[in-house]
Short mmCIF file of C-alpha atoms and ligand atoms in Angstrom, two decimals:
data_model
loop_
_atom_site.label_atom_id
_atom_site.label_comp_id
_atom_site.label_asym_id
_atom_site.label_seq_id
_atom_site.Cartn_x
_atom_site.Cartn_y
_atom_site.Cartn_z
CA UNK A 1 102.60 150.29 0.81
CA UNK A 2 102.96 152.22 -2.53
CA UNK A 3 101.30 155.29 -3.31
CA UNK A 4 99.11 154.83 -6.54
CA UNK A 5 98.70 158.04 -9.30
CA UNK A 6 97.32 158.06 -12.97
CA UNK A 7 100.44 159.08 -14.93
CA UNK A 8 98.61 159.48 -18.56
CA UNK A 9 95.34 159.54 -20.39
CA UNK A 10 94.33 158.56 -23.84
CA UNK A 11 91.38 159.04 -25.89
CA UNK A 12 90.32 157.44 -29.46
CA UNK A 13 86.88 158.81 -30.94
CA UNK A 14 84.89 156.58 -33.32
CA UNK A 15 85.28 157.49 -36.87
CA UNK A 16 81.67 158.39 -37.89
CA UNK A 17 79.88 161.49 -36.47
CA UNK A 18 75.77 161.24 -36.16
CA UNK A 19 73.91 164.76 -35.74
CA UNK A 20 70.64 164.86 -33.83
CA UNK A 21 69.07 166.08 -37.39
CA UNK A 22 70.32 162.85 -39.56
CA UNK A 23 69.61 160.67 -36.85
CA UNK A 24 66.29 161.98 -36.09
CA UNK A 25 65.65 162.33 -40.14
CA UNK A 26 66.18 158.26 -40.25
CA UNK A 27 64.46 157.46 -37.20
CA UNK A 28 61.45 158.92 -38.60
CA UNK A 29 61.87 157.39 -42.25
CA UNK A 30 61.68 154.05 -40.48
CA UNK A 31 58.56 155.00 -38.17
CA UNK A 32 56.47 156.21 -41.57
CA UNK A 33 57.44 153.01 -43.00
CA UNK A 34 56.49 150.83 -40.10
CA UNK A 35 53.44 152.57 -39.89
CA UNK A 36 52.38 152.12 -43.58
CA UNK A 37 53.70 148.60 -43.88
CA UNK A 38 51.38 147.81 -40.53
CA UNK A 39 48.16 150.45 -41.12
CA UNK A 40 45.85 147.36 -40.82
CA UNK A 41 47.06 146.56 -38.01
CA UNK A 42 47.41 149.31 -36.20
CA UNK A 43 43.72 150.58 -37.66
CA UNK A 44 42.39 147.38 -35.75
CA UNK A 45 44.30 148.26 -32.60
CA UNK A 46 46.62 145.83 -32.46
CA UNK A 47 50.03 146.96 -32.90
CA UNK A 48 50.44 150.77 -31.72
CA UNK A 49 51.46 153.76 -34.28
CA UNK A 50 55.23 154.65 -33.29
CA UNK A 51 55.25 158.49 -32.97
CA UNK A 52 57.86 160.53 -34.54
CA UNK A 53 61.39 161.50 -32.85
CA UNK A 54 62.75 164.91 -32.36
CA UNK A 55 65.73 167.10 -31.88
CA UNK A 56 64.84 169.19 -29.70
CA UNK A 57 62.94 166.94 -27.53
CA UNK A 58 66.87 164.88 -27.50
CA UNK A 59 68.42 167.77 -26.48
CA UNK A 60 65.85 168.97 -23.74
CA UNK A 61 65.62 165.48 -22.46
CA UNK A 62 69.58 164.88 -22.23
CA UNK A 63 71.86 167.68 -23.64
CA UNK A 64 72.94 164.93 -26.39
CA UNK A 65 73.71 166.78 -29.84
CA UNK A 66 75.29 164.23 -31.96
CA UNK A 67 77.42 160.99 -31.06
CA UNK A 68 80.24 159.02 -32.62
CA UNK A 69 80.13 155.50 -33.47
CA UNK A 70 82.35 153.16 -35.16
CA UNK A 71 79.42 153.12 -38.91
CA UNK A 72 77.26 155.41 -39.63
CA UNK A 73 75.62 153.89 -42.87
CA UNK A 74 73.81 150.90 -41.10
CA UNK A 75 72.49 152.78 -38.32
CA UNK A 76 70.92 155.36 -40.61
CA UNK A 77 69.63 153.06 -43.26
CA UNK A 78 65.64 152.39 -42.41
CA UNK A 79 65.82 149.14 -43.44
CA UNK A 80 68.48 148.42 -40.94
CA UNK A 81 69.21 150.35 -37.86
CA UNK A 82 71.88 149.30 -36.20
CA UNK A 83 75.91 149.48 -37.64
CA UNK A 84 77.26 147.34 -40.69
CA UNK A 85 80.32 145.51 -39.36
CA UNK A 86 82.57 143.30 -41.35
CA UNK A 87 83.64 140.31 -40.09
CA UNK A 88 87.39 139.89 -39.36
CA UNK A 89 89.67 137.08 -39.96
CA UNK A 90 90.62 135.48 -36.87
CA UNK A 91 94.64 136.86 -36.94
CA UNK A 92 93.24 140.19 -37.84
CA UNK A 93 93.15 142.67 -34.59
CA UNK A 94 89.55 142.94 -33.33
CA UNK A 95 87.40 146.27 -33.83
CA UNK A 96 87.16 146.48 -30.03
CA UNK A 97 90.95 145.89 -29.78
CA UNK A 98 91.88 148.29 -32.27
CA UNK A 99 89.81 151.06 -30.60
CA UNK A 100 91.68 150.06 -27.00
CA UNK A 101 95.37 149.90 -28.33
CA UNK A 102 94.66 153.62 -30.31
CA UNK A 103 93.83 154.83 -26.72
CA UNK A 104 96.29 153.36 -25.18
CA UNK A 105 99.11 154.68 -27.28
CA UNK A 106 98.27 157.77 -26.13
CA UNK A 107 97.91 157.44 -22.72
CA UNK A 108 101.55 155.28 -22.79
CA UNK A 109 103.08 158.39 -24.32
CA UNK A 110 101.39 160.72 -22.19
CA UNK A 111 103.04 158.81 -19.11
CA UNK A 112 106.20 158.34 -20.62
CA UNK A 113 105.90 154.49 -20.95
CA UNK A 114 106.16 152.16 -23.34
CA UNK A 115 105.19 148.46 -23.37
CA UNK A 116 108.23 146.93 -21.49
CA UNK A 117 107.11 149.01 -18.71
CA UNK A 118 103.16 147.44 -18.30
CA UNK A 119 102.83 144.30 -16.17
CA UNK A 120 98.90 144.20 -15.81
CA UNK A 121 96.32 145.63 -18.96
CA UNK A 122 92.76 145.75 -17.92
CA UNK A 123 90.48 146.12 -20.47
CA UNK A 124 86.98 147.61 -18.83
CA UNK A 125 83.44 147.90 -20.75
CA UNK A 126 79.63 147.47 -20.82
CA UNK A 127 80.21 144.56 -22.94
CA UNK A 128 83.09 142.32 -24.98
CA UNK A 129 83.13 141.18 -28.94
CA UNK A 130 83.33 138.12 -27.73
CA UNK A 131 83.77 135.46 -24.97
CA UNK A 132 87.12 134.38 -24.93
CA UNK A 133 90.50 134.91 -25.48
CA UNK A 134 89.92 137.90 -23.80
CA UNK A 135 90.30 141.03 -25.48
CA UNK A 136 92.67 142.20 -23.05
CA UNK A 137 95.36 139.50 -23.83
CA UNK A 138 94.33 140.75 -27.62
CA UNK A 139 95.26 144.34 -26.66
CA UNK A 140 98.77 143.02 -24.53
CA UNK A 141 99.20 140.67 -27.66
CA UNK A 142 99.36 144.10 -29.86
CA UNK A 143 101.11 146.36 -27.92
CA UNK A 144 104.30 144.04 -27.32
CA UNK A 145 103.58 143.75 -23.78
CA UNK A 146 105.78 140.74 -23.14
CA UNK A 147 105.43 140.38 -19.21
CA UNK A 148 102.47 139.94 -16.53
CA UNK A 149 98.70 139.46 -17.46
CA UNK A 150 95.85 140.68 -18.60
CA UNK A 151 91.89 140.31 -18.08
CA UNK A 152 88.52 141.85 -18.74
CA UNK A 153 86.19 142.97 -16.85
CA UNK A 154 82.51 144.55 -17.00
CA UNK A 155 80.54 146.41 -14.57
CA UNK A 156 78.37 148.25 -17.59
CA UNK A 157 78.59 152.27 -16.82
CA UNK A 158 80.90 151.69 -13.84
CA UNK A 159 83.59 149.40 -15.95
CA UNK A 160 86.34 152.16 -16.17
CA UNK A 161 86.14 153.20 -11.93
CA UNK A 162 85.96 149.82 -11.36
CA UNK A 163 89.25 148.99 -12.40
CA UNK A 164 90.81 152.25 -11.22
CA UNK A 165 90.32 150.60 -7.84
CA UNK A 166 91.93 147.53 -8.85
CA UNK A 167 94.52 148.93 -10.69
CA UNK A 168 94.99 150.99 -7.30
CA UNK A 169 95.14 147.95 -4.91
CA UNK A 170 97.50 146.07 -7.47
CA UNK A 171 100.11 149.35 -7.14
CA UNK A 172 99.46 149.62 -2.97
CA UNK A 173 100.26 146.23 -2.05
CA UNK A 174 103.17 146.00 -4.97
CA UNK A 175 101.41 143.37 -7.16
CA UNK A 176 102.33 145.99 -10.24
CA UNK A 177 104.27 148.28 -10.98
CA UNK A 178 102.52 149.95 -13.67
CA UNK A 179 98.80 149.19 -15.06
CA UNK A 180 97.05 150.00 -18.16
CA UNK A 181 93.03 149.79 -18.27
CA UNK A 182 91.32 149.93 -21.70
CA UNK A 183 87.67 151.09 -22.05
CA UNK A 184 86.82 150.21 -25.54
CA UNK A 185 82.69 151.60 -25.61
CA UNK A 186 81.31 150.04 -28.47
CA UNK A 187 77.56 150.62 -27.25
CA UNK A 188 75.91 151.37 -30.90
CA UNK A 189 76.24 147.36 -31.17
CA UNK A 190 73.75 147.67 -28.27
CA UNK A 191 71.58 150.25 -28.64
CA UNK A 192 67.55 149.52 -30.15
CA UNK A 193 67.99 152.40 -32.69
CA UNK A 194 64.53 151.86 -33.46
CA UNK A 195 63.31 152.45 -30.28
CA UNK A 196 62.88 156.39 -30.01
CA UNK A 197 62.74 156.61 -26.21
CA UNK A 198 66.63 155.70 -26.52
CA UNK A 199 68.02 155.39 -29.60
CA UNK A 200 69.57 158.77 -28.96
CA UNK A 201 71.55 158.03 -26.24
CA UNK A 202 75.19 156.02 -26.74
CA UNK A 203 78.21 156.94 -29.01
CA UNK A 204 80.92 154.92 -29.12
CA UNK A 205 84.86 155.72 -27.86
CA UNK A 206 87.91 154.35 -26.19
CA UNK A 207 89.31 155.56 -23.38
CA UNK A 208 92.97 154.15 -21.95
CA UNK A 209 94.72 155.50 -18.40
CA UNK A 210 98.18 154.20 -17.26
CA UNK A 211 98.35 153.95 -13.20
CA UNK A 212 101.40 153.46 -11.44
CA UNK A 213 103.98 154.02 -8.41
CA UNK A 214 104.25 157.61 -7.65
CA UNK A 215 107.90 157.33 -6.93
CA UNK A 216 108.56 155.92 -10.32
CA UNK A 217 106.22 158.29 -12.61
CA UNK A 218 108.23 159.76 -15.19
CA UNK A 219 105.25 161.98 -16.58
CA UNK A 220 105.03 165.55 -15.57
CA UNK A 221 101.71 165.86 -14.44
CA UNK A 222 100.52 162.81 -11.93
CA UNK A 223 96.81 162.52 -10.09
CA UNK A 224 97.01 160.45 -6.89
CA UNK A 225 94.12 158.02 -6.49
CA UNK A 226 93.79 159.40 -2.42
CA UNK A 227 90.87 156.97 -2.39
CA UNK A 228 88.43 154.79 -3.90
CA UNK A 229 84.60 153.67 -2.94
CA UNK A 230 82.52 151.26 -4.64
CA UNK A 231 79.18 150.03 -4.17
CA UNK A 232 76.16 147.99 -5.84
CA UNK A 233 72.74 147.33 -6.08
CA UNK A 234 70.45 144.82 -8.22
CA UNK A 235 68.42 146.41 -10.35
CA UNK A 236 66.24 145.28 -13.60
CA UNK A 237 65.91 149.39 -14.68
CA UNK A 238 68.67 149.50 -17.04
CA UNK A 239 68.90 145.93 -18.76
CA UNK A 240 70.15 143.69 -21.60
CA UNK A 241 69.40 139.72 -22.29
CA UNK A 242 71.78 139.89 -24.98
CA UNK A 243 74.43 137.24 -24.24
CA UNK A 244 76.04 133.57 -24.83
CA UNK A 245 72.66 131.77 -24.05
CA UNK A 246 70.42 133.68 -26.34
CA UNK A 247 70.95 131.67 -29.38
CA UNK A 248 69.68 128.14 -27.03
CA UNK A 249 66.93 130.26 -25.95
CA UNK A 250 66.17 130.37 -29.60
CA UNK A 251 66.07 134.13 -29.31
CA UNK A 252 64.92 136.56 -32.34
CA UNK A 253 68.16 138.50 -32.81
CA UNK A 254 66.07 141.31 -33.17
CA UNK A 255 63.97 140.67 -29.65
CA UNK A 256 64.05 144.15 -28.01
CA UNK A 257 65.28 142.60 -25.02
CA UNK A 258 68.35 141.58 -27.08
CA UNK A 259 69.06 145.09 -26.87
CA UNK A 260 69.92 148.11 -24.19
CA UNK A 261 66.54 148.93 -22.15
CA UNK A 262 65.91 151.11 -19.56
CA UNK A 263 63.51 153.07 -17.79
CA UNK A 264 64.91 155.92 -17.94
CA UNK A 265 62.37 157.89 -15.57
CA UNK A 266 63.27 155.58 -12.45
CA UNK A 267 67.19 155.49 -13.19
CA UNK A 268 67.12 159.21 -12.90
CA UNK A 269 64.97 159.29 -9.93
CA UNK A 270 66.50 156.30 -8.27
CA UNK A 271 70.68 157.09 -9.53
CA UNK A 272 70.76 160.75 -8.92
CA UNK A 273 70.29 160.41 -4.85
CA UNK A 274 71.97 157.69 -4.90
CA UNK A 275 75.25 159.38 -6.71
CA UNK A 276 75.12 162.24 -4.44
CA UNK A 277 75.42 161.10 -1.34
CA UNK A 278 77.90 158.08 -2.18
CA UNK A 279 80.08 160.90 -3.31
CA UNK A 280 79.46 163.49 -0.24
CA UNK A 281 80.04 159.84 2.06
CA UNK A 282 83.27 158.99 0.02
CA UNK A 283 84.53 162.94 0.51
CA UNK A 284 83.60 163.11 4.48
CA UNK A 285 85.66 159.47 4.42
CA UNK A 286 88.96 161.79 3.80
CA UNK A 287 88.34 164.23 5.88
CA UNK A 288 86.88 166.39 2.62
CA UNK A 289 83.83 168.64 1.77
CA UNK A 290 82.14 168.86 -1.76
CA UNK A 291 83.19 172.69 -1.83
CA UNK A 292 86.60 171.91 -1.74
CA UNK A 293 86.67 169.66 -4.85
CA UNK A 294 87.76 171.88 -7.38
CA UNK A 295 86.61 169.81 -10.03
CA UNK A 296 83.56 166.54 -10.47
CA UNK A 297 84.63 164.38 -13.62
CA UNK A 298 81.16 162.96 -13.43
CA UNK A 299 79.60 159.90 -15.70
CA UNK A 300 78.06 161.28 -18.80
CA UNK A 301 74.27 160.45 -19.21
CA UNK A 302 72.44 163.20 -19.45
CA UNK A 303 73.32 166.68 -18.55
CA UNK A 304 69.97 166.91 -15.93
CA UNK A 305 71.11 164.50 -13.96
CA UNK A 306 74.39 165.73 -13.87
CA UNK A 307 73.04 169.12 -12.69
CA UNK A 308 71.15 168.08 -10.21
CA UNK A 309 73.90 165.77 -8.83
CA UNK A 310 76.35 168.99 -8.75
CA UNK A 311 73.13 170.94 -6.85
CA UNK A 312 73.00 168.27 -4.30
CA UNK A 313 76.51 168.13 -3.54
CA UNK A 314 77.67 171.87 -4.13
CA UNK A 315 74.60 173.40 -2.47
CA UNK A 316 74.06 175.74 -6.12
CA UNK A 317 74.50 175.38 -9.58
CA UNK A 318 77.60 173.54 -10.94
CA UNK A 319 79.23 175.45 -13.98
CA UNK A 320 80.82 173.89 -16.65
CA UNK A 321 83.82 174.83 -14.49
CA UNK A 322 82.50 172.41 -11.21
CA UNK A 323 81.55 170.16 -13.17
CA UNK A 324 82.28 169.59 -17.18
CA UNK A 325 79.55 168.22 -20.05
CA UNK A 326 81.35 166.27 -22.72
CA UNK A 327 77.71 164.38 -23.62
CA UNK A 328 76.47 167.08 -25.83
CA UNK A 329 79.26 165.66 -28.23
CA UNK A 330 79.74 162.48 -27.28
CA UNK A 331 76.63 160.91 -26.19
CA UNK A 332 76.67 158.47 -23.18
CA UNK A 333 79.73 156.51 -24.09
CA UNK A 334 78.94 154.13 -20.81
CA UNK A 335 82.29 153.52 -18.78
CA UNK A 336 84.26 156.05 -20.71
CA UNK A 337 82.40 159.00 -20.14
CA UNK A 338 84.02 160.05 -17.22
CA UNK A 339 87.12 159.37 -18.17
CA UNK A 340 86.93 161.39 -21.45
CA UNK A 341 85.60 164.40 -18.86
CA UNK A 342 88.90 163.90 -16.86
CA UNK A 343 91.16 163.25 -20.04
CA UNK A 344 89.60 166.42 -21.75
CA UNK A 345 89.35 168.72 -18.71
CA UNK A 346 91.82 168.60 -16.35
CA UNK A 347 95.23 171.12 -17.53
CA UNK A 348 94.35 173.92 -15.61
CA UNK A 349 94.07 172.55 -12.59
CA UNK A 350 96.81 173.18 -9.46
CA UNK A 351 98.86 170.86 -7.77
CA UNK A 352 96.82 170.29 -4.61
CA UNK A 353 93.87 170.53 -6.59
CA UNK A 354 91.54 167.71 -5.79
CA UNK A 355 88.68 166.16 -7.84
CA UNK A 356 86.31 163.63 -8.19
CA UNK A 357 85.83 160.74 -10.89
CA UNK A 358 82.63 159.11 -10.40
CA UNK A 359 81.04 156.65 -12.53
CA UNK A 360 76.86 155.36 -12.00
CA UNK A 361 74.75 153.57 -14.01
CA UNK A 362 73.22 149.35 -14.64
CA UNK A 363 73.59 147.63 -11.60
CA UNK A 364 73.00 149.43 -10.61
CA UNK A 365 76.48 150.13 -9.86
CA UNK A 366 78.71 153.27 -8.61
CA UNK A 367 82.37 154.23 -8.25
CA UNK A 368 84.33 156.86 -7.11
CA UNK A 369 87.76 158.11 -7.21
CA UNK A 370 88.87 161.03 -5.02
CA UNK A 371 92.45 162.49 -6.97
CA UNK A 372 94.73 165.47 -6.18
CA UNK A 373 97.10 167.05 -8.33
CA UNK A 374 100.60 166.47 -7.44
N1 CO8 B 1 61.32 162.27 -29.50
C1 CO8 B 1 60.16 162.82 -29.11
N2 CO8 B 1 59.46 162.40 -28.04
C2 CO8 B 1 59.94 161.38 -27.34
C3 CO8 B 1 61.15 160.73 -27.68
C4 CO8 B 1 61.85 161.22 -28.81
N3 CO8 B 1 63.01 160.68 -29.21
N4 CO8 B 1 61.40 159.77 -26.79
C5 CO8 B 1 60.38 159.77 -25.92
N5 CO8 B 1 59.49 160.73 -26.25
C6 CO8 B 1 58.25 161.07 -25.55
C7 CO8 B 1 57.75 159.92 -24.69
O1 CO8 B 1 56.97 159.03 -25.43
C8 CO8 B 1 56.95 160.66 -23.63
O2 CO8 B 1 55.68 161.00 -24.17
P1 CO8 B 1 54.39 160.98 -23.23
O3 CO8 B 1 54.65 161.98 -22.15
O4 CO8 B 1 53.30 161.32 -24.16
O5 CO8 B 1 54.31 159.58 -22.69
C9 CO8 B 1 57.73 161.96 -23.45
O6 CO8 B 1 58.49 162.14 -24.65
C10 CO8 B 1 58.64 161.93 -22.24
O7 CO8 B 1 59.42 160.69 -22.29
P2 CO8 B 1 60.31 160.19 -21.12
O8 CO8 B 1 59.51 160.21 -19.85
O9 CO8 B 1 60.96 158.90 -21.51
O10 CO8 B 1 61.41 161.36 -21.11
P3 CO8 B 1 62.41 161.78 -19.99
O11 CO8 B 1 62.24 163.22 -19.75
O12 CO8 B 1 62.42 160.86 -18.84
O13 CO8 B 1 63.83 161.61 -20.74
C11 CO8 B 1 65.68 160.09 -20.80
C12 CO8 B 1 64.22 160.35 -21.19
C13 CO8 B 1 66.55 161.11 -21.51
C14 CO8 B 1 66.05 158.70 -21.26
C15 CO8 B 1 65.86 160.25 -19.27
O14 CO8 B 1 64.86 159.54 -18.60
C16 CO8 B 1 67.21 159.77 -18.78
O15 CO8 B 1 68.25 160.18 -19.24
N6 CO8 B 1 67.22 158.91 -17.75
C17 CO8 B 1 68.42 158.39 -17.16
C18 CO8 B 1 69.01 157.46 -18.12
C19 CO8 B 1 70.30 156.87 -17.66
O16 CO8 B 1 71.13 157.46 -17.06
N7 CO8 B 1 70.49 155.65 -18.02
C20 CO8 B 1 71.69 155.01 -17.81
C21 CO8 B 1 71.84 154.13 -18.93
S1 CO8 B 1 73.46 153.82 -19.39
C22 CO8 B 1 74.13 152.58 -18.44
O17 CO8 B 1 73.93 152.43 -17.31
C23 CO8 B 1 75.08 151.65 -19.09
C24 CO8 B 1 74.47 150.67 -19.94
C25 CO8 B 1 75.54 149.97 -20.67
C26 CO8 B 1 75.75 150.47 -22.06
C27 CO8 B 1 74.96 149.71 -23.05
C28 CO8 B 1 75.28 150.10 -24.48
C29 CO8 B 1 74.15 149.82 -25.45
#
């Protein structure tokens, strides 16, 4: 049996930045409209008024202060709401792919590799462009990775720790020598930007880690994967119909089930226990307590349920320090939000440090990772 570490991180952020204030500003335009273009309607009590949004009821509810995403113009224009993509030729490199190879330059570099050296790419996300080839291949295809395979794979928010674990396995039993996973987050695609109850929530980002042998890192700084737990359980709370059937269902693109829903209230009741003591079971399964993690690269939703997860597991408050918030300028970026915690905060801590990546959300579905330093 190998031992398996993450070697290098990489991190691409979408191009166009969206404050709470021009996001709210739009919202708001397109609720006045609505509500003129439908006064008869809703006079006569059959279609109901949409209320206005607000900043600072975003950032009480979930520490969000502005997002990235990969176009800004369509998602703010109140005739539209949702980005303006072009469509790309065929031979031209997909959006999603693009996103996953800038990532993954970095995290190649970071672990002193280069494409000879990958023999499995994993590309991990809430959703793909498209059904097939997968965008994997596309993403082996444009790095010059000339050997071994490639696949996708989606387990919505838990995508990313998800295939940490099977990049893991793959390095233990010697079925690779060296893995790259791709979380390209394109969830403004997704997101019902008309719907105020949400349309606050994603950004978009790729995230890229390279995981390999720990006798054959090169890179200076390594993070063995001590251990990894997984586990699921149906539930219709946080939901999409969007898919390959909808257009023989003869579906409305612009159904709101075509889009991200959720209700919110129950996911954080329901998520937050749930988290805890997955993570506390995972810990005591090494031998570990939650005080002696020096640091929790949690999933990035919203910063109260973050909180209280740290509270349950630390006993007190987790700081910044226990437990860092990269929402409040991201947004929930799904599967890559924990990684973008661990690629953005992680330097300063000591070999022998250990921490925790952990990952919850649709499923519903949770993963951890327990690292140390070496
Ligand atoms: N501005 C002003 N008021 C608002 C707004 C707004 N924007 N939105 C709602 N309100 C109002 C509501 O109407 C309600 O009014 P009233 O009390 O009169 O009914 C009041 O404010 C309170 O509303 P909520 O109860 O909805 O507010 P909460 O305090 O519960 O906060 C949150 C809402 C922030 C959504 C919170 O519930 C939350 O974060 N929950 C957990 C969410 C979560 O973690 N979801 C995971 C989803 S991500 C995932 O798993 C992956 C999906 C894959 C990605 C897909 C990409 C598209």
């Amino acid at each position: 049996m190998h031992r398996a570490v993450i070697s290098g991180s990489g991190l691409y952020a979408a191009p166009d930045l969206i404050s709470n204030e021009e996001l709210v500003a739009a919202y708001n335009e397109y609720a006045r409209r609505f509500n003129a273009d439908n006064a008869e309607c809703i006079a006569g009590g059959e279609v109901a008024a949409l209320g206005p949004s607000s900043v600072e009821f975003i950032e009480k509810a979930s520490g969000i202060r502005q997002r990235r995403v990969v176009e800004k113009s369509g998602v703010l224009d109140p005739q539209r709401m949702r980005p303006r993509l072009t469509r790309r030729p065929d031979e031209a490199l997909s959006l999603q792919a693009e996103m996953a190879v800038a990532a993954a330059r970095e995290a190649l570099a970071n672990a002193g590799r280069t494409a000879a050296d990958i023999d499995l790419v994993i590309c991990a996300a809430s959703a793909m462009q498209r059904a097939f080839p997968a965008i994997a291949i596309e993403v082996q295809h444009a790095l010059g990775i000339a050997q071994g395979a490639a696949f996708d794979m989606d387990v919505a928010c838990s995508s990313a720790t998800f295939a940490l674990d099977l990049a893991r396995q793959n390095i233990l039993t010697g079925a690779a020598r060296a893995v790259l996973i791709v979380n390209p987050e394109v969830c403004s695609v997704g997101l019902a930007w008309k719907d105020r109850d949400c349309h606050f929530i994603f950004g978009d980002v790729a995230t890229a880690l390279v995981v390999e042998r720990a006798d054959e890192t090169r890179a200076d700084e390594r993070w063995e994967i001590l251990g990894a737990k997984l586990a699921t359980r149906y539930s219709n709370n946080i939901r999409s119909n969007q898919g390959f059937y909808s257009h023989c269902e003869d579906r409305d693109p612009d159904d709101r089930d075509q889009y991200f829903m959720q209700e919110g209230r129950k996911v954080f009741k329901e998520v937050c226990p749930m988290a805890a003591e997955h993570i506390a079971a995972h810990l005591a399964d090494l031998g570990l307590q939650p005080a002696g993690v020096r640091r929790f690269w949690l999933h990035q939703a919203n910063i109260a349920m973050n909180q209280l997860i740290g509270k349950r597991l630390l006993g007190r408050e987790a700081t910044a320090d226990d437990a860092p918030i990269i929402l409040d300028e991201f947004a929930n970026t799904a599967s890559a939000g924990s990684i973008v915690a661990f690629h953005q905060h992680r330097a300063d801590l000591q070999r022998g440090d250990h921490g925790v990546l952990c990952s919850f959300g649709a499923g519903y579905s949770i993963g951890s990772l327990v690292l140390r330093k070496l």
